[in-house]
PDB file of C-alpha atoms in Angstrom:
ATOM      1  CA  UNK A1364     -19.472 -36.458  67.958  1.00  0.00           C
ATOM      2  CA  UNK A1365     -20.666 -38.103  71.110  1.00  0.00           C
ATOM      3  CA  UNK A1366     -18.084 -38.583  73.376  1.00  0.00           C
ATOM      4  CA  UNK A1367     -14.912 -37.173  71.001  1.00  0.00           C
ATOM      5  CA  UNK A1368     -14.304 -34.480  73.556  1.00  0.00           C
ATOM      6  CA  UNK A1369     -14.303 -36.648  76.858  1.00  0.00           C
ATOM      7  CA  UNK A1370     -11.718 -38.551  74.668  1.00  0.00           C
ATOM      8  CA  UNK A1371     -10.093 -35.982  73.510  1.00  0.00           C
ATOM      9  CA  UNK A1372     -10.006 -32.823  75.637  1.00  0.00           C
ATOM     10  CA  UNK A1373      -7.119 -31.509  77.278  1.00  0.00           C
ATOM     11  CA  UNK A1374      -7.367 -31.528  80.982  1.00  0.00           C
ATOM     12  CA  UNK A1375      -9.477 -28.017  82.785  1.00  0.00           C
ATOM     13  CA  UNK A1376      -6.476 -26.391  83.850  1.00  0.00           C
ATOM     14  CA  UNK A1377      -4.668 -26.336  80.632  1.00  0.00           C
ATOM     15  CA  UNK A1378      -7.914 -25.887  78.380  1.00  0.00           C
ATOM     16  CA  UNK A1379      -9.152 -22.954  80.662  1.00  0.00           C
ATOM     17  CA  UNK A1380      -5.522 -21.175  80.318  1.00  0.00           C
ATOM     18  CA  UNK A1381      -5.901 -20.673  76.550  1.00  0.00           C
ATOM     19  CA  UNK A1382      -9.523 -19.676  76.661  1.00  0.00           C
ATOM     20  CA  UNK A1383     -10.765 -22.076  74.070  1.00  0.00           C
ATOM     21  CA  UNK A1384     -14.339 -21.645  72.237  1.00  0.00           C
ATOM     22  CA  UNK A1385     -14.672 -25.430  71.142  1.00  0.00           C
ATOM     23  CA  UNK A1386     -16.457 -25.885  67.583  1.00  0.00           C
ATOM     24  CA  UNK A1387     -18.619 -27.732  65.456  1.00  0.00           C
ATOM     25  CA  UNK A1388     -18.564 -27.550  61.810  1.00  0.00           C
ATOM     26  CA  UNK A1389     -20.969 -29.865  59.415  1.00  0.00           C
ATOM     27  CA  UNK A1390     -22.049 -29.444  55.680  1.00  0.00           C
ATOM     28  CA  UNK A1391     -25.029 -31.786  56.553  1.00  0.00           C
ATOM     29  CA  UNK A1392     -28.431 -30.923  57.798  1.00  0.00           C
ATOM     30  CA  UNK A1393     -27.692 -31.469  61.766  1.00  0.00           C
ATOM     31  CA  UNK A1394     -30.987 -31.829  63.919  1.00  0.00           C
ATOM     32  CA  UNK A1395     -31.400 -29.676  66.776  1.00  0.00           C
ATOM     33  CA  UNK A1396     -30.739 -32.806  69.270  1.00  0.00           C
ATOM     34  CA  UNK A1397     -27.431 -33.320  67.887  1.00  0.00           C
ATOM     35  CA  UNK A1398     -26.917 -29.613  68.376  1.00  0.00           C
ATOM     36  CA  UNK A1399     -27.981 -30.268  71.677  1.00  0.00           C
ATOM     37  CA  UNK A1400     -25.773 -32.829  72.743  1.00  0.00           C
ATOM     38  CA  UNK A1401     -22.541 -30.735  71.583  1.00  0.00           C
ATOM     39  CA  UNK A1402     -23.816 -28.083  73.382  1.00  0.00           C
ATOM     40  CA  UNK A1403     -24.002 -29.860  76.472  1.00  0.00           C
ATOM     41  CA  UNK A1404     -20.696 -31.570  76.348  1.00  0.00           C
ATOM     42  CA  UNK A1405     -19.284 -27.990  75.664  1.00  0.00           C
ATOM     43  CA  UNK A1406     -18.708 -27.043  71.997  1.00  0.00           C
ATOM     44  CA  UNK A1407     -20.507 -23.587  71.607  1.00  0.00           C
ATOM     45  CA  UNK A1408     -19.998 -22.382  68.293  1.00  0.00           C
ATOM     46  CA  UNK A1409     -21.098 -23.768  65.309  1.00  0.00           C
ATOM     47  CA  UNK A1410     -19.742 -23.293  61.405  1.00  0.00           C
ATOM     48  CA  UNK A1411     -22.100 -24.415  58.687  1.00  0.00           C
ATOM     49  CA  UNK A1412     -21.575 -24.750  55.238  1.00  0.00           C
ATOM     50  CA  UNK A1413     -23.547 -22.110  53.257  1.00  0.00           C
ATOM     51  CA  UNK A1414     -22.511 -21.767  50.142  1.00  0.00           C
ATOM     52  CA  UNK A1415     -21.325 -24.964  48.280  1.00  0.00           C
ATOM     53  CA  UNK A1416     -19.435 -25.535  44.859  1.00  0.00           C
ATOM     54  CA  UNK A1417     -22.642 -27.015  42.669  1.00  0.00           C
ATOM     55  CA  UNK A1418     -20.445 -26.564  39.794  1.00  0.00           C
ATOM     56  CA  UNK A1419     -23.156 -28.358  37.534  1.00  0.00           C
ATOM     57  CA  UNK A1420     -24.728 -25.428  38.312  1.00  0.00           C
ATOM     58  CA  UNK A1421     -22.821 -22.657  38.693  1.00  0.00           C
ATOM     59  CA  UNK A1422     -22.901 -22.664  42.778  1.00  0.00           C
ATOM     60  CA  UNK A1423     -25.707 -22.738  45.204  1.00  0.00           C
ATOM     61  CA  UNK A1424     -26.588 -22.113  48.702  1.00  0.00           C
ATOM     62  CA  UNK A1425     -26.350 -25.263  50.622  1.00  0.00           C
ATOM     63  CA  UNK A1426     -29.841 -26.601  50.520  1.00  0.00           C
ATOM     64  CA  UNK A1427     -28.555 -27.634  54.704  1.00  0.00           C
ATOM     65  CA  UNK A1428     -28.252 -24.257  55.391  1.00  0.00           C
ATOM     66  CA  UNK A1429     -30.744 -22.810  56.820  1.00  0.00           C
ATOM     67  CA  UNK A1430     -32.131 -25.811  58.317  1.00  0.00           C
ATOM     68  CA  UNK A1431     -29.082 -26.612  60.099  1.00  0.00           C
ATOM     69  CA  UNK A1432     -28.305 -22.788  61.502  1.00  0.00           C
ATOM     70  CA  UNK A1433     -32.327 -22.848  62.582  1.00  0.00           C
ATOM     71  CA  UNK A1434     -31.511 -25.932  64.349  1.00  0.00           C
ATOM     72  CA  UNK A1435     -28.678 -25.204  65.926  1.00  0.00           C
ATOM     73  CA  UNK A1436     -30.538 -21.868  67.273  1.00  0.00           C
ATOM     74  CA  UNK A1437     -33.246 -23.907  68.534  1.00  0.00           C
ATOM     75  CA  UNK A1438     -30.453 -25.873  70.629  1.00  0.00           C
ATOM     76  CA  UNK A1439     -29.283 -22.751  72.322  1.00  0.00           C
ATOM     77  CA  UNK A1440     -25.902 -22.564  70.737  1.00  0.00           C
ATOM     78  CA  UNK A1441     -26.096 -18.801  68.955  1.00  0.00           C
ATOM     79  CA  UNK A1442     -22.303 -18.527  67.964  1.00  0.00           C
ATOM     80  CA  UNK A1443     -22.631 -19.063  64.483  1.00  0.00           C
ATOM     81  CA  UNK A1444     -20.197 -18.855  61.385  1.00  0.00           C
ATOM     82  CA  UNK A1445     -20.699 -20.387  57.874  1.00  0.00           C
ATOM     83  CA  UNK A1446     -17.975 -21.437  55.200  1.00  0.00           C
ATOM     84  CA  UNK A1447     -18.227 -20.690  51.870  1.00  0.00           C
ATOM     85  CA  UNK A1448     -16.983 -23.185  49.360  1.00  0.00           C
ATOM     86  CA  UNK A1449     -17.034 -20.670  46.170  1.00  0.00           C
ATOM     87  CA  UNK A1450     -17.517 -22.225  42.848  1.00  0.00           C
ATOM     88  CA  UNK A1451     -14.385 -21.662  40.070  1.00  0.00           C
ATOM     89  CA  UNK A1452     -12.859 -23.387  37.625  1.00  0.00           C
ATOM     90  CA  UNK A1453     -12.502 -23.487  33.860  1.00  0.00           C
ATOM     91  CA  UNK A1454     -14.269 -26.154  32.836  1.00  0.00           C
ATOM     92  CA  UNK A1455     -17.563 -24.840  35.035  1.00  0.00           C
ATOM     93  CA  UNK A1456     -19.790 -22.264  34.413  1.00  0.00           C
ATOM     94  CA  UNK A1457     -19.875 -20.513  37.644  1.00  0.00           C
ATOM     95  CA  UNK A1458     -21.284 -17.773  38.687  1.00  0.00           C
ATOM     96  CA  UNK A1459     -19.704 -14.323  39.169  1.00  0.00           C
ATOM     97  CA  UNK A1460     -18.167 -14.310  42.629  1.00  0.00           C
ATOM     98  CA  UNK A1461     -20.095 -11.336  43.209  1.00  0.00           C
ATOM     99  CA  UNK A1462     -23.081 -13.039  42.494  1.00  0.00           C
ATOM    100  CA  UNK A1463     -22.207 -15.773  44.752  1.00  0.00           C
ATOM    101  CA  UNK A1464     -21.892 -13.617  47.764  1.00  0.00           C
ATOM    102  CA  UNK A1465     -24.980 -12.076  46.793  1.00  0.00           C
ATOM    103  CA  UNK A1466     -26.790 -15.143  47.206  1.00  0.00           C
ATOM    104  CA  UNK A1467     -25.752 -15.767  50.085  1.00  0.00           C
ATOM    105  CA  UNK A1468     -26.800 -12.019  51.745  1.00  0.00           C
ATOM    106  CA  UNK A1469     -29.780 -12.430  50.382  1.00  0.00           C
ATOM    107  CA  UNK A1470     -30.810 -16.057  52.581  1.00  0.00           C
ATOM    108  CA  UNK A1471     -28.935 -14.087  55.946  1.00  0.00           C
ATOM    109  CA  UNK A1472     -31.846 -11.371  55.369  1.00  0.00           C
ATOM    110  CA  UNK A1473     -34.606 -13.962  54.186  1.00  0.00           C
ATOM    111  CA  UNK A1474     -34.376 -15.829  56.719  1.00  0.00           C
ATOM    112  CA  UNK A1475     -32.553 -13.307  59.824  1.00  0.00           C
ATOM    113  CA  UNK A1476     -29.849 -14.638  59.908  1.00  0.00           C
ATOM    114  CA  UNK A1477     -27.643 -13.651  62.044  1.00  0.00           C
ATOM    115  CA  UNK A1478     -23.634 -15.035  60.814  1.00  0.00           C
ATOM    116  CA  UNK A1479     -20.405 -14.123  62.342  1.00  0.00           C
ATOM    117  CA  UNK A1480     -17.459 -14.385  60.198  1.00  0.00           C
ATOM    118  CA  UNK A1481     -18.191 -16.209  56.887  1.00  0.00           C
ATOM    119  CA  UNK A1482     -14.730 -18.558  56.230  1.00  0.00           C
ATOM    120  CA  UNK A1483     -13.565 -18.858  52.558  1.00  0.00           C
ATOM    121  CA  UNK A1484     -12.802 -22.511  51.834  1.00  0.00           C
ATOM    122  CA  UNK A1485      -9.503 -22.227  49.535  1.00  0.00           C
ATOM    123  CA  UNK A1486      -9.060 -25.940  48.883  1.00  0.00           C
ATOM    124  CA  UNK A1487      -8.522 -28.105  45.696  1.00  0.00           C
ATOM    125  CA  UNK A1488     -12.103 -30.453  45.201  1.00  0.00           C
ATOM    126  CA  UNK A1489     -10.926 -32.829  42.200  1.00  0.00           C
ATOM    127  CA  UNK A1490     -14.470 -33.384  41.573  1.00  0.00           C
ATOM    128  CA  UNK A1491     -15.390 -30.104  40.444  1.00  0.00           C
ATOM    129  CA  UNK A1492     -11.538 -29.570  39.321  1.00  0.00           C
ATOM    130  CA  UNK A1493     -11.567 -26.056  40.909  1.00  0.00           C
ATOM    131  CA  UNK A1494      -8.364 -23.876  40.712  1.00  0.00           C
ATOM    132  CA  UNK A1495      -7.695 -24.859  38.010  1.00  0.00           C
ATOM    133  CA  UNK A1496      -5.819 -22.128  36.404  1.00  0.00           C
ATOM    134  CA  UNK A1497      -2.272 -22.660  37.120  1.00  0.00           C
ATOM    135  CA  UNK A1498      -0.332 -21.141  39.966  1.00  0.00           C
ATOM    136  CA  UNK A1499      -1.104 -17.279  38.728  1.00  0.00           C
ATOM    137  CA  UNK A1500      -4.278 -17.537  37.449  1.00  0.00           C
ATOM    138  CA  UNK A1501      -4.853 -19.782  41.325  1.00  0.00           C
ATOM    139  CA  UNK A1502      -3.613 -16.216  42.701  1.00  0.00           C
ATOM    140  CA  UNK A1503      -5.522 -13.943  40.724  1.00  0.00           C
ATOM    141  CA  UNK A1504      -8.765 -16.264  41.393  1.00  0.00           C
ATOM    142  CA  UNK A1505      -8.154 -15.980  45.275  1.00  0.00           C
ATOM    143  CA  UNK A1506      -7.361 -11.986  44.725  1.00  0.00           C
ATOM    144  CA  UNK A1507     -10.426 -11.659  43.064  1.00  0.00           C
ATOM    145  CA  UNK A1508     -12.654 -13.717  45.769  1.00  0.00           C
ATOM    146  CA  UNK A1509     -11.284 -11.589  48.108  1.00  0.00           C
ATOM    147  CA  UNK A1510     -12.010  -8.331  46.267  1.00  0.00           C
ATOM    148  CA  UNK A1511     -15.339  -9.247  46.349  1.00  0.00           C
ATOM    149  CA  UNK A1512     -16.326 -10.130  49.629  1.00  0.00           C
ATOM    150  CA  UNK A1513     -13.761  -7.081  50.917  1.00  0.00           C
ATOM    151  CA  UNK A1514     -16.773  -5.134  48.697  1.00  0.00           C
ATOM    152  CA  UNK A1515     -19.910  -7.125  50.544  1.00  0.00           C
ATOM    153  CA  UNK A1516     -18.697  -5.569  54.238  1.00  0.00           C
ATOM    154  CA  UNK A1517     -18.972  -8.967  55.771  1.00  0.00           C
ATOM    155  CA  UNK A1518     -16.440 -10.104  58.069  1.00  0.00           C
ATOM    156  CA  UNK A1519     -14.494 -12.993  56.838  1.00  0.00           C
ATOM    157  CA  UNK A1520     -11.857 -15.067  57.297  1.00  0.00           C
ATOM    158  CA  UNK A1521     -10.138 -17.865  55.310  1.00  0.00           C
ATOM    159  CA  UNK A1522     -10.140 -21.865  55.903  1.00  0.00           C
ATOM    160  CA  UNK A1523      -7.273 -23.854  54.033  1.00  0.00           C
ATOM    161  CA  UNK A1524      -4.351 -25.755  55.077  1.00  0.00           C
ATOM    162  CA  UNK A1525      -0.433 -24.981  54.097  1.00  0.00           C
ATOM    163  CA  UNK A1526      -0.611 -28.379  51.814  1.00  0.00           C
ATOM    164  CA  UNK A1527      -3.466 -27.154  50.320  1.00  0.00           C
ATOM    165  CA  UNK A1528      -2.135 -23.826  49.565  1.00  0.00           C
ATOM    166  CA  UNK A1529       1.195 -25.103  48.232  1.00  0.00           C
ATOM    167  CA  UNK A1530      -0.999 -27.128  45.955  1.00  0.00           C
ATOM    168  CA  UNK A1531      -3.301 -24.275  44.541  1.00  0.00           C
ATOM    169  CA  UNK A1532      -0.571 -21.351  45.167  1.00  0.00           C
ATOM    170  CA  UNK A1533       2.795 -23.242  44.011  1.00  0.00           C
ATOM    171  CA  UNK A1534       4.221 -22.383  47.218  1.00  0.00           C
ATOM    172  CA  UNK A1535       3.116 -22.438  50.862  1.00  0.00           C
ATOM    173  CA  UNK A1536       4.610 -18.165  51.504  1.00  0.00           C
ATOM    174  CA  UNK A1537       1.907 -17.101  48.820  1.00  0.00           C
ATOM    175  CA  UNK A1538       0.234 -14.200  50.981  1.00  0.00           C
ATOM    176  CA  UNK A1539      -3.428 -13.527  49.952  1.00  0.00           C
ATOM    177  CA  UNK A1540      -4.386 -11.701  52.852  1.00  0.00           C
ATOM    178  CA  UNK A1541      -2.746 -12.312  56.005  1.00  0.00           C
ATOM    179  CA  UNK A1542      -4.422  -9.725  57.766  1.00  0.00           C
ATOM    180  CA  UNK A1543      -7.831 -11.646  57.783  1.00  0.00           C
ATOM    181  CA  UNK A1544      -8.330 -14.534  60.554  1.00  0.00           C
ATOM    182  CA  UNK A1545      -6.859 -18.085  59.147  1.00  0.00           C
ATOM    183  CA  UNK A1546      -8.651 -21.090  60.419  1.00  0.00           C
ATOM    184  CA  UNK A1547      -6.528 -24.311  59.778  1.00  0.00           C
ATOM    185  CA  UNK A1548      -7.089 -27.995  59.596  1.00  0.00           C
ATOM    186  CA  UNK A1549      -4.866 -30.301  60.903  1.00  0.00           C
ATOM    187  CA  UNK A1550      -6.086 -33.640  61.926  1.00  0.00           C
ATOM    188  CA  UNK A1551      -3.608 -34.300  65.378  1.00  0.00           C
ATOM    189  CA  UNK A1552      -6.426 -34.284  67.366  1.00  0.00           C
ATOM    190  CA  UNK A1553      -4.521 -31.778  69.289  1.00  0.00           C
ATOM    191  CA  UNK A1554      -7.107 -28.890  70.952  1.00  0.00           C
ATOM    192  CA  UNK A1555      -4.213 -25.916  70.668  1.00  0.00           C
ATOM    193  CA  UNK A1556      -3.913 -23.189  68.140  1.00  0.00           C
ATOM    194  CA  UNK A1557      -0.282 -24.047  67.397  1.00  0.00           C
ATOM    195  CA  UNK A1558       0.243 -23.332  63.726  1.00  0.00           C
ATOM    196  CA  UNK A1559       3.115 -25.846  63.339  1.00  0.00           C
ATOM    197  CA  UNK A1560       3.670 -25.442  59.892  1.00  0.00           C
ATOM    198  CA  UNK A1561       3.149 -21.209  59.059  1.00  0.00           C
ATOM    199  CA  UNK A1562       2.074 -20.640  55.455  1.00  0.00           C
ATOM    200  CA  UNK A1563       0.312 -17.826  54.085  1.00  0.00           C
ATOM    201  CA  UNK A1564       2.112 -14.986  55.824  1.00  0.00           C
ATOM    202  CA  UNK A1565       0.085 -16.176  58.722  1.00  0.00           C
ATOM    203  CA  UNK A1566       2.718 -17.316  62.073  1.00  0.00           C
ATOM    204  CA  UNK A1567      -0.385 -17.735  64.130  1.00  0.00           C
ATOM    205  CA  UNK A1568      -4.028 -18.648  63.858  1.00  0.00           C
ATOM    206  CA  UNK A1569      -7.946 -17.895  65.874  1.00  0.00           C
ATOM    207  CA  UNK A1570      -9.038 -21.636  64.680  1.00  0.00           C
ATOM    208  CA  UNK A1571      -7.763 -24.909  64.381  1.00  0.00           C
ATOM    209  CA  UNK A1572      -9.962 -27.985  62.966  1.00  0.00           C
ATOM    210  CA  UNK A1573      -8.705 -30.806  64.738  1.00  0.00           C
ATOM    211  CA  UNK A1574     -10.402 -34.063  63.653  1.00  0.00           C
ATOM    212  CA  UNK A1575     -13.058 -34.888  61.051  1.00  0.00           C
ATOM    213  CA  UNK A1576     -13.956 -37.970  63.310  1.00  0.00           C
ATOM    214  CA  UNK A1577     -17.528 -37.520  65.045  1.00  0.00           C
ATOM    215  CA  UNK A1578     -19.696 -40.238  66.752  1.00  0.00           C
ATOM    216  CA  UNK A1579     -22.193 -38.532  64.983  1.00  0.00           C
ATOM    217  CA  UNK A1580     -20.456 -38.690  61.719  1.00  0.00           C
ATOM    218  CA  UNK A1581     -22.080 -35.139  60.782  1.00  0.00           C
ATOM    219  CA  UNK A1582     -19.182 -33.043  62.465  1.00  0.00           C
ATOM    220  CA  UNK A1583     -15.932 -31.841  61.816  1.00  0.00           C
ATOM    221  CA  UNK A1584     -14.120 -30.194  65.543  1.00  0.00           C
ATOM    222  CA  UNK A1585     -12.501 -27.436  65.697  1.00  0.00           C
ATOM    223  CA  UNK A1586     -10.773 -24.908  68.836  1.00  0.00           C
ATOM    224  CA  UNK A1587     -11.043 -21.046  68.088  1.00  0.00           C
ATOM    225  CA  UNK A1588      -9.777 -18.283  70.726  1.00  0.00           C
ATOM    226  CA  UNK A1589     -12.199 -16.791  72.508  1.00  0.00           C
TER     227      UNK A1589
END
């Protein structure tokens, strides 16, 4: 991550206009001097992974977790999401999505946690061969993760891209649940949240991951709106 944004950024005046929150996201344990640096050169929110497929055994909190958000509190950055990667597929025995989500409340209160908007990853993993169910039973796996974390109270939002949600929906105008926040990848390295391609139901977006390409090789960079 060292040195992406000086590469990378779009100049003051045009960066300042849109009001940008720059990001960090990592499924890796990230030491608190790493979380330092991004800090310093300006990213102030960080996304952790938090939840994590584990589909050998049914889906786990992310052993990183916990270590990574306490070191990224130690750096001074306290804007902090996680993702959840939830565990499915046929061939897997997973555990209940409610379950899943209870896991995960119960570290936040172990631990104090304290998590803004957890981000469902929707995204095809061919290693776990998630989703798959075929195009309705992809649908009525999203409904049902989103029935249950609409029943947690937690704020959320959802993380996918409109390929990836052509490939697990059959068709990129599939709406799950445009009201909730979408955070998009698109690898331009372009710091905007310009949705070029709308899928979803969504026409705009509050994040967009822009690179996977770190110095650091433990971050992924995103923009959000402030």
């Amino acid at each position: 991550m060292l040195g992406i944004r000086s590469l990378l950024l779009l100049p003051a005046f045009i960066a300042s206009s849109y009001a940008l929150v720059f990001a960090v996201d990592s499924s890796q344990l990230v030491p608190e001097s790493t979380y330092a640096t991004a800090k310093s050169e300006g990213f102030t929110k960080a996304i952790i992974r938090g939840y994590e497929e584990a589909c050998s055994i049914g889906g786990e909190v992310d052993p990183n977790f916990v270590g990574s958000y306490k070191n990224a509190r130690a750096a001074g950055i306290t804007n902090i999401d996680m993702y959840w990667f939830p565990c499915n597929g046929s061939g897997n025995n997973c555990k209940s999505y409610a379950t899943q989500l209870s896991e995960i409340a119960s570290t936040f209160s172990a631990n104090k946690m304290d998590i803004g908007t957890i981000w469902i990853d929707l995204e095809k993993d061919s290693v776990c061969n998630n989703f798959n169910y075929g195009t309705a039973g992809n649908q009525a796996q999203a409904q049902a993760i989103i029935s249950a974390i609409k029943a947690t109270g937690f704020k959320f939002g959802i993380y996918s891209t409109p390929g990836e949600w052509s490939t697990l929906f059959g068709s990129e105008s599939f709406v799950l649940d445009n009201s909730a926040p979408l955070w998009f990848a698109t690898f331009n390295n372009v710091e905007t949240l310009t949705l070029g391609t709308p899928f979803g139901g969504w026409t705009s977006a509050v994040g967009h991951q822009y690179t996977d390409v770190s110095a650091s090789g433990l971050f992924d960079l995103s923009v959000f709106s402030s």
